[in-house]
Amino acid sequence: MRSTHGSRASAEAARRGGSEMTDRSKEGLWAWRQPENHNHMIALQEQAGDPPPHDGHVELSYFGGSAFRITAPSGLTLLIDPWRNPPWGNGDWFLHDFPSIAVDVALSTHAHFDHDGVHRVSAHTVLDRLIGTYEFAGVRITGIADKHVCDSTHNAYDWAETTRRLTAVKTSPPDNWRSFDNCLLLVEVAGLRILHWGDNRPNPPEHVWTQLGEIDVLLLPVDGSQHVLSHAQADAVAAKLAARLIVPHHYGISDVTTHSSTLLPPDDWVNGREDSIWTESGSFRLDPAFVRQQRNRVVCFGRHVAFDKTDLRRKP
């Protein structure tokens, strides 16, 4: 017996002048499903022009991968580079789904799965690959357009060359695919200049360095496998920016990342730096007076993250 449902679907497709419509149930961002609302942003908006809070420290929290939450004195929260596993369904990098958290602003430096999971969080404002300036509640964010690392000969697996050989993806500028663009994110808050490097190449043009200027807190990809930057490149970037504090990210954590990610802990690099600080939790208080007293000093979260790993379970 012929399916009348199939006949109706085919007839409807023919009436529309083309093939059947694609399933849209999982398309796009998930904001329409989220029960939260942006009342907190309205409250912050109403405080515009008020004097800044007396306690001017900034809280920096680490969520593994390259994901950081920045909490401003005003209470505004930013989350940069939440992660997800590869959308093609194999070769997972993470043992968990990204934790379900709510923030005011979610940002991404570039279109790679371990940085672009902005749909995984409940955010009032999404700034995906920001180029230009966003300013709100005592925070100014500037996105500076540049390029992703495309030379990984310093890495044991030379993943960039492997990508070129096994896929159609063009990794080298100026003809690279969008996934090999990168937006440097400069966050100015409480008198501090905090830069998230993303996976940027180590040698951007001089005009990019000029825009960046000197940096107080540099969030820099450093791991034992030298996946993004070589250790020498990381040192050179930190020196060029006269960074006061350097915070590693994009490294392996045995109960967060998988072996197939090939990422390793940053311990050798961190311990090779003078007077490095290992945090005692997944959050670290950035007091502006303390930060300004530092020079090229490392603060590393190590295995600590700002969520309870035991509460997370892989979805089937």
PDB file of C-alpha atoms in Angstrom:
ATOM      1  CA  MET A   1       0.000   0.000   0.000  1.00  0.00           C
ATOM      2  CA  ARG A   2       1.410   3.403  -0.976  1.00  0.00           C
ATOM      3  CA  SER A   3       1.889   5.913   1.828  1.00  0.00           C
ATOM      4  CA  THR A   4      -0.556   8.809   1.540  1.00  0.00           C
ATOM      5  CA  HIS A   5       1.722  10.815   3.868  1.00  0.00           C
ATOM      6  CA  GLY A   6       4.573  10.476   1.387  1.00  0.00           C
ATOM      7  CA  SER A   7       2.290  11.481  -1.454  1.00  0.00           C
ATOM      8  CA  ARG A   8       1.121  14.568   0.425  1.00  0.00           C
ATOM      9  CA  ALA A   9       4.701  15.545   1.313  1.00  0.00           C
ATOM     10  CA  SER A  10       5.830  15.133  -2.301  1.00  0.00           C
ATOM     11  CA  ALA A  11       2.842  17.107  -3.535  1.00  0.00           C
ATOM     12  CA  GLU A  12       3.567  19.901  -1.062  1.00  0.00           C
ATOM     13  CA  ALA A  13       7.221  19.960  -2.136  1.00  0.00           C
ATOM     14  CA  ALA A  14       6.159  20.133  -5.776  1.00  0.00           C
ATOM     15  CA  ARG A  15       3.758  22.969  -4.978  1.00  0.00           C
ATOM     16  CA  ARG A  16       6.644  24.916  -3.458  1.00  0.00           C
ATOM     17  CA  GLY A  17       8.601  24.383  -6.621  1.00  0.00           C
ATOM     18  CA  GLY A  18      11.443  22.304  -5.221  1.00  0.00           C
ATOM     19  CA  SER A  19      12.541  19.412  -3.063  1.00  0.00           C
ATOM     20  CA  GLU A  20      11.230  18.715   0.437  1.00  0.00           C
ATOM     21  CA  MET A  21      12.142  21.256   3.120  1.00  0.00           C
ATOM     22  CA  THR A  22      14.953  20.343   5.521  1.00  0.00           C
ATOM     23  CA  ASP A  23      14.269  19.542   9.160  1.00  0.00           C
ATOM     24  CA  ARG A  24      14.681  22.848  11.023  1.00  0.00           C
ATOM     25  CA  SER A  25      14.010  21.541  14.548  1.00  0.00           C
ATOM     26  CA  LYS A  26      17.690  21.719  15.507  1.00  0.00           C
ATOM     27  CA  GLU A  27      18.687  24.752  13.460  1.00  0.00           C
ATOM     28  CA  GLY A  28      20.198  27.953  14.781  1.00  0.00           C
ATOM     29  CA  LEU A  29      20.740  29.230  18.306  1.00  0.00           C
ATOM     30  CA  TRP A  30      18.622  27.964  21.176  1.00  0.00           C
ATOM     31  CA  ALA A  31      17.662  31.305  22.758  1.00  0.00           C
ATOM     32  CA  TRP A  32      13.988  30.783  21.982  1.00  0.00           C
ATOM     33  CA  ARG A  33      14.008  27.679  24.184  1.00  0.00           C
ATOM     34  CA  GLN A  34      15.664  29.297  27.197  1.00  0.00           C
ATOM     35  CA  PRO A  35      13.491  30.117  30.228  1.00  0.00           C
ATOM     36  CA  GLU A  36      15.779  32.947  31.363  1.00  0.00           C
ATOM     37  CA  ASN A  37      15.278  36.617  30.465  1.00  0.00           C
ATOM     38  CA  HIS A  38      17.485  39.707  30.284  1.00  0.00           C
ATOM     39  CA  ASN A  39      16.215  41.476  33.403  1.00  0.00           C
ATOM     40  CA  HIS A  40      19.784  41.651  34.728  1.00  0.00           C
ATOM     41  CA  MET A  41      20.820  43.624  31.651  1.00  0.00           C
ATOM     42  CA  ILE A  42      17.899  46.000  32.191  1.00  0.00           C
ATOM     43  CA  ALA A  43      19.075  46.572  35.774  1.00  0.00           C
ATOM     44  CA  LEU A  44      22.640  47.244  34.608  1.00  0.00           C
ATOM     45  CA  GLN A  45      21.314  49.527  31.897  1.00  0.00           C
ATOM     46  CA  GLU A  46      19.431  51.566  34.490  1.00  0.00           C
ATOM     47  CA  GLN A  47      22.664  52.018  36.463  1.00  0.00           C
ATOM     48  CA  ALA A  48      24.420  53.744  33.558  1.00  0.00           C
ATOM     49  CA  GLY A  49      26.236  56.819  34.848  1.00  0.00           C
ATOM     50  CA  ASP A  50      26.394  55.591  38.450  1.00  0.00           C
ATOM     51  CA  PRO A  51      29.850  55.690  40.076  1.00  0.00           C
ATOM     52  CA  PRO A  52      31.746  52.379  39.827  1.00  0.00           C
ATOM     53  CA  PRO A  53      31.542  49.993  42.808  1.00  0.00           C
ATOM     54  CA  HIS A  54      34.055  50.654  45.583  1.00  0.00           C
ATOM     55  CA  ASP A  55      35.458  47.117  45.284  1.00  0.00           C
ATOM     56  CA  GLY A  56      37.012  47.266  41.840  1.00  0.00           C
ATOM     57  CA  HIS A  57      38.408  43.757  41.483  1.00  0.00           C
ATOM     58  CA  VAL A  58      37.689  41.464  38.548  1.00  0.00           C
ATOM     59  CA  GLU A  59      37.029  37.736  38.907  1.00  0.00           C
ATOM     60  CA  LEU A  60      38.573  35.440  36.311  1.00  0.00           C
ATOM     61  CA  SER A  61      37.151  31.909  36.171  1.00  0.00           C
ATOM     62  CA  TYR A  62      38.396  29.018  34.028  1.00  0.00           C
ATOM     63  CA  PHE A  63      36.142  26.399  32.415  1.00  0.00           C
ATOM     64  CA  GLY A  64      38.765  24.271  30.661  1.00  0.00           C
ATOM     65  CA  GLY A  65      39.736  24.486  27.000  1.00  0.00           C
ATOM     66  CA  SER A  66      40.001  28.186  26.200  1.00  0.00           C
ATOM     67  CA  ALA A  67      36.857  29.171  28.113  1.00  0.00           C
ATOM     68  CA  PHE A  68      37.010  31.973  30.662  1.00  0.00           C
ATOM     69  CA  ARG A  69      34.334  33.896  32.527  1.00  0.00           C
ATOM     70  CA  ILE A  70      35.157  37.489  33.442  1.00  0.00           C
ATOM     71  CA  THR A  71      33.026  39.125  36.134  1.00  0.00           C
ATOM     72  CA  ALA A  72      33.229  42.921  36.183  1.00  0.00           C
ATOM     73  CA  PRO A  73      32.815  45.092  39.296  1.00  0.00           C
ATOM     74  CA  SER A  74      29.414  46.124  37.924  1.00  0.00           C
ATOM     75  CA  GLY A  75      28.302  42.484  38.001  1.00  0.00           C
ATOM     76  CA  LEU A  76      28.369  42.061  34.211  1.00  0.00           C
ATOM     77  CA  THR A  77      29.584  38.569  33.267  1.00  0.00           C
ATOM     78  CA  LEU A  78      31.365  37.651  30.032  1.00  0.00           C
ATOM     79  CA  LEU A  79      32.096  34.117  28.842  1.00  0.00           C
ATOM     80  CA  ILE A  80      34.731  33.737  26.128  1.00  0.00           C
ATOM     81  CA  ASP A  81      35.156  30.606  23.994  1.00  0.00           C
ATOM     82  CA  PRO A  82      32.800  27.994  25.460  1.00  0.00           C
ATOM     83  CA  TRP A  83      33.553  24.624  23.890  1.00  0.00           C
ATOM     84  CA  ARG A  84      31.701  21.670  22.410  1.00  0.00           C
ATOM     85  CA  ASN A  85      32.754  18.377  20.873  1.00  0.00           C
ATOM     86  CA  PRO A  86      33.313  18.017  17.107  1.00  0.00           C
ATOM     87  CA  PRO A  87      29.966  18.205  15.278  1.00  0.00           C
ATOM     88  CA  TRP A  88      30.961  15.330  12.966  1.00  0.00           C
ATOM     89  CA  GLY A  89      30.438  12.948  15.902  1.00  0.00           C
ATOM     90  CA  ASN A  90      33.775  11.208  16.445  1.00  0.00           C
ATOM     91  CA  GLY A  91      37.183  12.044  17.863  1.00  0.00           C
ATOM     92  CA  ASP A  92      35.739  13.839  20.882  1.00  0.00           C
ATOM     93  CA  TRP A  93      37.995  16.329  22.678  1.00  0.00           C
ATOM     94  CA  PHE A  94      35.959  16.689  25.863  1.00  0.00           C
ATOM     95  CA  LEU A  95      34.688  14.134  28.357  1.00  0.00           C
ATOM     96  CA  HIS A  96      31.671  16.284  29.227  1.00  0.00           C
ATOM     97  CA  ASP A  97      29.205  18.604  27.621  1.00  0.00           C
ATOM     98  CA  PHE A  98      29.918  22.225  28.449  1.00  0.00           C
ATOM     99  CA  PRO A  99      28.270  23.030  31.797  1.00  0.00           C
ATOM    100  CA  SER A 100      24.849  24.675  31.702  1.00  0.00           C
ATOM    101  CA  ILE A 101      25.523  28.196  32.931  1.00  0.00           C
ATOM    102  CA  ALA A 102      23.976  31.620  32.439  1.00  0.00           C
ATOM    103  CA  VAL A 103      26.012  34.731  31.645  1.00  0.00           C
ATOM    104  CA  ASP A 104      25.288  38.212  30.374  1.00  0.00           C
ATOM    105  CA  VAL A 105      27.518  38.148  27.291  1.00  0.00           C
ATOM    106  CA  ALA A 106      28.925  35.137  25.399  1.00  0.00           C
ATOM    107  CA  LEU A 107      31.810  35.600  22.975  1.00  0.00           C
ATOM    108  CA  SER A 108      33.839  33.471  20.588  1.00  0.00           C
ATOM    109  CA  THR A 109      37.247  34.188  19.056  1.00  0.00           C
ATOM    110  CA  HIS A 110      36.854  31.894  16.040  1.00  0.00           C
ATOM    111  CA  ALA A 111      34.796  29.199  14.348  1.00  0.00           C
ATOM    112  CA  HIS A 112      36.380  26.013  15.725  1.00  0.00           C
ATOM    113  CA  PHE A 113      34.323  23.614  17.845  1.00  0.00           C
ATOM    114  CA  ASP A 114      36.552  23.999  20.907  1.00  0.00           C
ATOM    115  CA  HIS A 115      35.867  27.761  20.918  1.00  0.00           C
ATOM    116  CA  ASP A 116      32.462  28.418  19.333  1.00  0.00           C
ATOM    117  CA  GLY A 117      29.942  26.737  21.650  1.00  0.00           C
ATOM    118  CA  VAL A 118      28.039  29.947  22.362  1.00  0.00           C
ATOM    119  CA  HIS A 119      24.792  28.007  21.938  1.00  0.00           C
ATOM    120  CA  ARG A 120      25.759  25.865  24.937  1.00  0.00           C
ATOM    121  CA  VAL A 121      25.207  28.726  27.408  1.00  0.00           C
ATOM    122  CA  SER A 122      22.272  30.955  28.258  1.00  0.00           C
ATOM    123  CA  ALA A 123      23.452  34.447  27.314  1.00  0.00           C
ATOM    124  CA  HIS A 124      21.587  37.727  26.932  1.00  0.00           C
ATOM    125  CA  THR A 125      23.987  38.961  24.252  1.00  0.00           C
ATOM    126  CA  VAL A 126      26.037  36.846  21.852  1.00  0.00           C
ATOM    127  CA  LEU A 127      29.119  38.386  20.227  1.00  0.00           C
ATOM    128  CA  ASP A 128      30.376  35.681  17.899  1.00  0.00           C
ATOM    129  CA  ARG A 129      33.731  36.622  16.335  1.00  0.00           C
ATOM    130  CA  LEU A 130      33.392  40.284  17.320  1.00  0.00           C
ATOM    131  CA  ILE A 131      35.164  42.813  15.115  1.00  0.00           C
ATOM    132  CA  GLY A 132      34.789  46.349  16.433  1.00  0.00           C
ATOM    133  CA  THR A 133      33.668  47.556  19.845  1.00  0.00           C
ATOM    134  CA  TYR A 134      30.947  46.685  22.344  1.00  0.00           C
ATOM    135  CA  GLU A 135      30.590  48.757  25.518  1.00  0.00           C
ATOM    136  CA  PHE A 136      28.226  48.178  28.427  1.00  0.00           C
ATOM    137  CA  ALA A 137      28.123  48.334  32.254  1.00  0.00           C
ATOM    138  CA  GLY A 138      31.683  49.538  32.739  1.00  0.00           C
ATOM    139  CA  VAL A 139      33.181  47.077  30.248  1.00  0.00           C
ATOM    140  CA  ARG A 140      34.607  47.832  26.819  1.00  0.00           C
ATOM    141  CA  ILE A 141      35.332  44.910  24.457  1.00  0.00           C
ATOM    142  CA  THR A 142      37.275  45.380  21.234  1.00  0.00           C
ATOM    143  CA  GLY A 143      37.527  42.635  18.646  1.00  0.00           C
ATOM    144  CA  ILE A 144      40.562  42.872  16.364  1.00  0.00           C
ATOM    145  CA  ALA A 145      40.456  40.796  13.184  1.00  0.00           C
ATOM    146  CA  ASP A 146      43.477  38.655  12.354  1.00  0.00           C
ATOM    147  CA  LYS A 147      44.271  35.029  11.460  1.00  0.00           C
ATOM    148  CA  HIS A 148      44.428  31.638  13.153  1.00  0.00           C
ATOM    149  CA  VAL A 149      47.699  29.761  13.449  1.00  0.00           C
ATOM    150  CA  CYS A 150      48.330  27.838  10.211  1.00  0.00           C
ATOM    151  CA  ASP A 151      51.926  26.680  10.795  1.00  0.00           C
ATOM    152  CA  SER A 152      52.040  23.877  13.367  1.00  0.00           C
ATOM    153  CA  THR A 153      55.401  22.365  12.487  1.00  0.00           C
ATOM    154  CA  HIS A 154      56.393  22.857  16.148  1.00  0.00           C
ATOM    155  CA  ASN A 155      53.643  20.354  17.133  1.00  0.00           C
ATOM    156  CA  ALA A 156      54.409  16.623  17.053  1.00  0.00           C
ATOM    157  CA  TYR A 157      51.312  15.909  14.920  1.00  0.00           C
ATOM    158  CA  ASP A 158      51.558  19.006  12.691  1.00  0.00           C
ATOM    159  CA  TRP A 159      47.768  19.189  12.623  1.00  0.00           C
ATOM    160  CA  ALA A 160      47.664  22.146  10.205  1.00  0.00           C
ATOM    161  CA  GLU A 161      49.523  20.224   7.507  1.00  0.00           C
ATOM    162  CA  THR A 162      47.337  17.184   8.194  1.00  0.00           C
ATOM    163  CA  THR A 163      44.257  19.373   7.712  1.00  0.00           C
ATOM    164  CA  ARG A 164      45.572  20.561   4.341  1.00  0.00           C
ATOM    165  CA  ARG A 165      46.363  17.044   3.180  1.00  0.00           C
ATOM    166  CA  LEU A 166      43.171  15.310   4.276  1.00  0.00           C
ATOM    167  CA  THR A 167      40.531  18.003   3.724  1.00  0.00           C
ATOM    168  CA  ALA A 168      39.617  20.757   1.298  1.00  0.00           C
ATOM    169  CA  VAL A 169      40.020  23.395   4.015  1.00  0.00           C
ATOM    170  CA  LYS A 170      42.397  26.212   3.105  1.00  0.00           C
ATOM    171  CA  THR A 171      44.292  27.237   6.232  1.00  0.00           C
ATOM    172  CA  SER A 172      46.741  29.859   4.974  1.00  0.00           C
ATOM    173  CA  PRO A 173      45.927  33.554   4.519  1.00  0.00           C
ATOM    174  CA  PRO A 174      44.786  35.424   2.574  1.00  0.00           C
ATOM    175  CA  ASP A 175      42.651  32.642   1.024  1.00  0.00           C
ATOM    176  CA  ASN A 176      41.913  30.729   4.232  1.00  0.00           C
ATOM    177  CA  TRP A 177      38.431  29.469   5.076  1.00  0.00           C
ATOM    178  CA  ARG A 178      36.490  31.315   7.775  1.00  0.00           C
ATOM    179  CA  SER A 179      37.510  28.745  10.398  1.00  0.00           C
ATOM    180  CA  PHE A 180      41.077  30.005  10.067  1.00  0.00           C
ATOM    181  CA  ASP A 181      40.177  33.594  10.843  1.00  0.00           C
ATOM    182  CA  ASN A 182      40.661  34.676  14.464  1.00  0.00           C
ATOM    183  CA  CYS A 183      39.426  37.661  16.436  1.00  0.00           C
ATOM    184  CA  LEU A 184      41.610  38.868  19.282  1.00  0.00           C
ATOM    185  CA  LEU A 185      39.346  40.029  22.117  1.00  0.00           C
ATOM    186  CA  LEU A 186      40.546  42.935  24.265  1.00  0.00           C
ATOM    187  CA  VAL A 187      38.466  43.455  27.416  1.00  0.00           C
ATOM    188  CA  GLU A 188      38.961  46.735  29.305  1.00  0.00           C
ATOM    189  CA  VAL A 189      37.464  46.663  32.782  1.00  0.00           C
ATOM    190  CA  ALA A 190      38.325  48.196  36.176  1.00  0.00           C
ATOM    191  CA  GLY A 191      41.367  49.858  34.631  1.00  0.00           C
ATOM    192  CA  LEU A 192      42.737  46.520  33.426  1.00  0.00           C
ATOM    193  CA  ARG A 193      43.399  45.452  29.837  1.00  0.00           C
ATOM    194  CA  ILE A 194      42.687  41.732  29.469  1.00  0.00           C
ATOM    195  CA  LEU A 195      43.457  40.075  26.130  1.00  0.00           C
ATOM    196  CA  HIS A 196      42.144  36.696  24.974  1.00  0.00           C
ATOM    197  CA  TRP A 197      44.517  35.548  22.234  1.00  0.00           C
ATOM    198  CA  GLY A 198      42.235  32.786  20.950  1.00  0.00           C
ATOM    199  CA  ASP A 199      44.317  30.685  18.554  1.00  0.00           C
ATOM    200  CA  ASN A 200      45.871  33.662  16.804  1.00  0.00           C
ATOM    201  CA  ARG A 201      49.060  33.370  14.803  1.00  0.00           C
ATOM    202  CA  PRO A 202      52.165  34.567  16.664  1.00  0.00           C
ATOM    203  CA  ASN A 203      53.169  37.126  14.027  1.00  0.00           C
ATOM    204  CA  PRO A 204      50.235  39.422  13.241  1.00  0.00           C
ATOM    205  CA  PRO A 205      50.890  42.593  11.214  1.00  0.00           C
ATOM    206  CA  GLU A 206      52.352  45.589  13.017  1.00  0.00           C
ATOM    207  CA  HIS A 207      49.051  47.487  12.972  1.00  0.00           C
ATOM    208  CA  VAL A 208      47.533  44.702  15.111  1.00  0.00           C
ATOM    209  CA  TRP A 209      50.287  45.018  17.707  1.00  0.00           C
ATOM    210  CA  THR A 210      49.702  48.786  17.724  1.00  0.00           C
ATOM    211  CA  GLN A 211      45.982  48.312  18.384  1.00  0.00           C
ATOM    212  CA  LEU A 212      46.711  45.880  21.205  1.00  0.00           C
ATOM    213  CA  GLY A 213      49.262  48.017  23.046  1.00  0.00           C
ATOM    214  CA  GLU A 214      50.482  46.830  26.437  1.00  0.00           C
ATOM    215  CA  ILE A 215      48.421  44.164  28.191  1.00  0.00           C
ATOM    216  CA  ASP A 216      47.816  43.606  31.896  1.00  0.00           C
ATOM    217  CA  VAL A 217      46.392  40.072  31.721  1.00  0.00           C
ATOM    218  CA  LEU A 218      47.165  37.878  28.712  1.00  0.00           C
ATOM    219  CA  LEU A 219      45.086  34.716  28.186  1.00  0.00           C
ATOM    220  CA  LEU A 220      47.484  32.712  26.039  1.00  0.00           C
ATOM    221  CA  PRO A 221      47.253  29.196  24.500  1.00  0.00           C
ATOM    222  CA  VAL A 222      50.104  27.189  26.057  1.00  0.00           C
ATOM    223  CA  ASP A 223      50.217  23.409  26.463  1.00  0.00           C
ATOM    224  CA  GLY A 224      52.811  20.665  26.673  1.00  0.00           C
ATOM    225  CA  SER A 225      52.212  19.534  23.074  1.00  0.00           C
ATOM    226  CA  GLN A 226      52.689  23.100  21.780  1.00  0.00           C
ATOM    227  CA  HIS A 227      49.450  22.678  19.866  1.00  0.00           C
ATOM    228  CA  VAL A 228      48.772  26.334  19.012  1.00  0.00           C
ATOM    229  CA  LEU A 229      51.965  28.210  19.866  1.00  0.00           C
ATOM    230  CA  SER A 230      55.433  26.866  20.479  1.00  0.00           C
ATOM    231  CA  HIS A 231      56.799  27.762  23.884  1.00  0.00           C
ATOM    232  CA  ALA A 232      59.243  30.160  22.224  1.00  0.00           C
ATOM    233  CA  GLN A 233      56.370  31.841  20.373  1.00  0.00           C
ATOM    234  CA  ALA A 234      54.364  32.163  23.589  1.00  0.00           C
ATOM    235  CA  ASP A 235      57.338  33.793  25.303  1.00  0.00           C
ATOM    236  CA  ALA A 236      57.774  36.205  22.404  1.00  0.00           C
ATOM    237  CA  VAL A 237      54.094  37.213  22.343  1.00  0.00           C
ATOM    238  CA  ALA A 238      54.071  37.844  26.106  1.00  0.00           C
ATOM    239  CA  ALA A 239      57.233  39.939  25.844  1.00  0.00           C
ATOM    240  CA  LYS A 240      55.950  41.942  22.867  1.00  0.00           C
ATOM    241  CA  LEU A 241      52.783  42.838  24.794  1.00  0.00           C
ATOM    242  CA  ALA A 242      54.691  43.577  28.032  1.00  0.00           C
ATOM    243  CA  ALA A 243      52.151  41.345  29.773  1.00  0.00           C
ATOM    244  CA  ARG A 244      51.996  41.663  33.536  1.00  0.00           C
ATOM    245  CA  LEU A 245      50.176  38.362  34.080  1.00  0.00           C
ATOM    246  CA  ILE A 246      50.018  35.432  31.635  1.00  0.00           C
ATOM    247  CA  VAL A 247      47.251  32.851  32.050  1.00  0.00           C
ATOM    248  CA  PRO A 248      47.638  29.621  30.017  1.00  0.00           C
ATOM    249  CA  HIS A 249      44.673  27.944  28.337  1.00  0.00           C
ATOM    250  CA  HIS A 250      44.002  25.388  25.557  1.00  0.00           C
ATOM    251  CA  TYR A 251      45.741  22.602  27.490  1.00  0.00           C
ATOM    252  CA  GLY A 252      44.946  19.059  28.519  1.00  0.00           C
ATOM    253  CA  ILE A 253      43.201  18.200  31.806  1.00  0.00           C
ATOM    254  CA  SER A 254      42.839  14.451  32.329  1.00  0.00           C
ATOM    255  CA  ASP A 255      39.247  14.572  33.603  1.00  0.00           C
ATOM    256  CA  VAL A 256      38.066  17.265  31.175  1.00  0.00           C
ATOM    257  CA  THR A 257      39.819  16.561  27.856  1.00  0.00           C
ATOM    258  CA  THR A 258      40.365  13.278  26.008  1.00  0.00           C
ATOM    259  CA  HIS A 259      43.591  11.673  24.828  1.00  0.00           C
ATOM    260  CA  SER A 260      42.430  12.135  21.237  1.00  0.00           C
ATOM    261  CA  SER A 261      42.636  15.898  21.664  1.00  0.00           C
ATOM    262  CA  THR A 262      46.454  15.386  21.871  1.00  0.00           C
ATOM    263  CA  LEU A 263      46.573  18.304  24.329  1.00  0.00           C
ATOM    264  CA  LEU A 264      48.963  18.051  27.278  1.00  0.00           C
ATOM    265  CA  PRO A 265      49.246  19.936  30.588  1.00  0.00           C
ATOM    266  CA  PRO A 266      51.286  23.170  30.570  1.00  0.00           C
ATOM    267  CA  ASP A 267      53.268  22.250  33.691  1.00  0.00           C
ATOM    268  CA  ASP A 268      56.787  22.250  32.218  1.00  0.00           C
ATOM    269  CA  TRP A 269      56.342  25.700  30.702  1.00  0.00           C
ATOM    270  CA  VAL A 270      54.682  27.102  33.825  1.00  0.00           C
ATOM    271  CA  ASN A 271      57.274  25.666  36.204  1.00  0.00           C
ATOM    272  CA  GLY A 272      60.042  27.018  33.997  1.00  0.00           C
ATOM    273  CA  ARG A 273      58.838  30.573  34.639  1.00  0.00           C
ATOM    274  CA  GLU A 274      60.007  32.453  37.706  1.00  0.00           C
ATOM    275  CA  ASP A 275      57.573  32.784  40.624  1.00  0.00           C
ATOM    276  CA  SER A 276      54.573  31.226  38.849  1.00  0.00           C
ATOM    277  CA  ILE A 277      51.263  31.120  40.704  1.00  0.00           C
ATOM    278  CA  TRP A 278      49.151  27.941  40.731  1.00  0.00           C
ATOM    279  CA  THR A 279      45.590  28.786  41.698  1.00  0.00           C
ATOM    280  CA  GLU A 280      43.759  26.874  44.420  1.00  0.00           C
ATOM    281  CA  SER A 281      40.413  26.839  42.622  1.00  0.00           C
ATOM    282  CA  GLY A 282      38.802  27.544  39.258  1.00  0.00           C
ATOM    283  CA  SER A 283      38.502  31.270  40.011  1.00  0.00           C
ATOM    284  CA  PHE A 284      41.147  33.917  40.650  1.00  0.00           C
ATOM    285  CA  ARG A 285      40.678  37.461  41.898  1.00  0.00           C
ATOM    286  CA  LEU A 286      42.362  40.104  39.745  1.00  0.00           C
ATOM    287  CA  ASP A 287      43.018  43.057  42.013  1.00  0.00           C
ATOM    288  CA  PRO A 288      44.201  45.963  39.810  1.00  0.00           C
ATOM    289  CA  ALA A 289      46.817  47.103  42.345  1.00  0.00           C
ATOM    290  CA  PHE A 290      48.290  43.593  42.518  1.00  0.00           C
ATOM    291  CA  VAL A 291      48.239  43.129  38.742  1.00  0.00           C
ATOM    292  CA  ARG A 292      50.108  46.388  38.140  1.00  0.00           C
ATOM    293  CA  GLN A 293      52.929  45.212  40.410  1.00  0.00           C
ATOM    294  CA  GLN A 294      53.576  42.145  38.254  1.00  0.00           C
ATOM    295  CA  ARG A 295      55.800  41.700  35.225  1.00  0.00           C
ATOM    296  CA  ASN A 296      55.664  38.646  32.959  1.00  0.00           C
ATOM    297  CA  ARG A 297      54.339  36.427  35.765  1.00  0.00           C
ATOM    298  CA  VAL A 298      52.278  33.301  35.126  1.00  0.00           C
ATOM    299  CA  VAL A 299      49.004  32.441  36.834  1.00  0.00           C
ATOM    300  CA  CYS A 300      47.873  28.903  35.990  1.00  0.00           C
ATOM    301  CA  PHE A 301      44.629  27.150  36.932  1.00  0.00           C
ATOM    302  CA  GLY A 302      46.151  23.714  36.352  1.00  0.00           C
ATOM    303  CA  ARG A 303      43.455  21.051  36.855  1.00  0.00           C
ATOM    304  CA  HIS A 304      41.045  23.476  38.527  1.00  0.00           C
ATOM    305  CA  VAL A 305      37.903  24.547  36.686  1.00  0.00           C
ATOM    306  CA  ALA A 306      34.922  26.660  37.743  1.00  0.00           C
ATOM    307  CA  PHE A 307      32.366  23.849  37.555  1.00  0.00           C
ATOM    308  CA  ASP A 308      31.758  20.585  39.365  1.00  0.00           C
ATOM    309  CA  LYS A 309      33.102  17.874  37.070  1.00  0.00           C
ATOM    310  CA  THR A 310      31.295  15.148  39.020  1.00  0.00           C
ATOM    311  CA  ASP A 311      27.917  16.673  38.152  1.00  0.00           C
ATOM    312  CA  LEU A 312      28.459  16.355  34.423  1.00  0.00           C
ATOM    313  CA  ARG A 313      27.619  13.212  32.513  1.00  0.00           C
ATOM    314  CA  ARG A 314      28.031  12.513  28.834  1.00  0.00           C
ATOM    315  CA  LYS A 315      24.748  12.508  26.970  1.00  0.00           C
ATOM    316  CA  PRO A 316      23.983   9.281  25.036  1.00  0.00           C
TER     317      PRO A 316
END
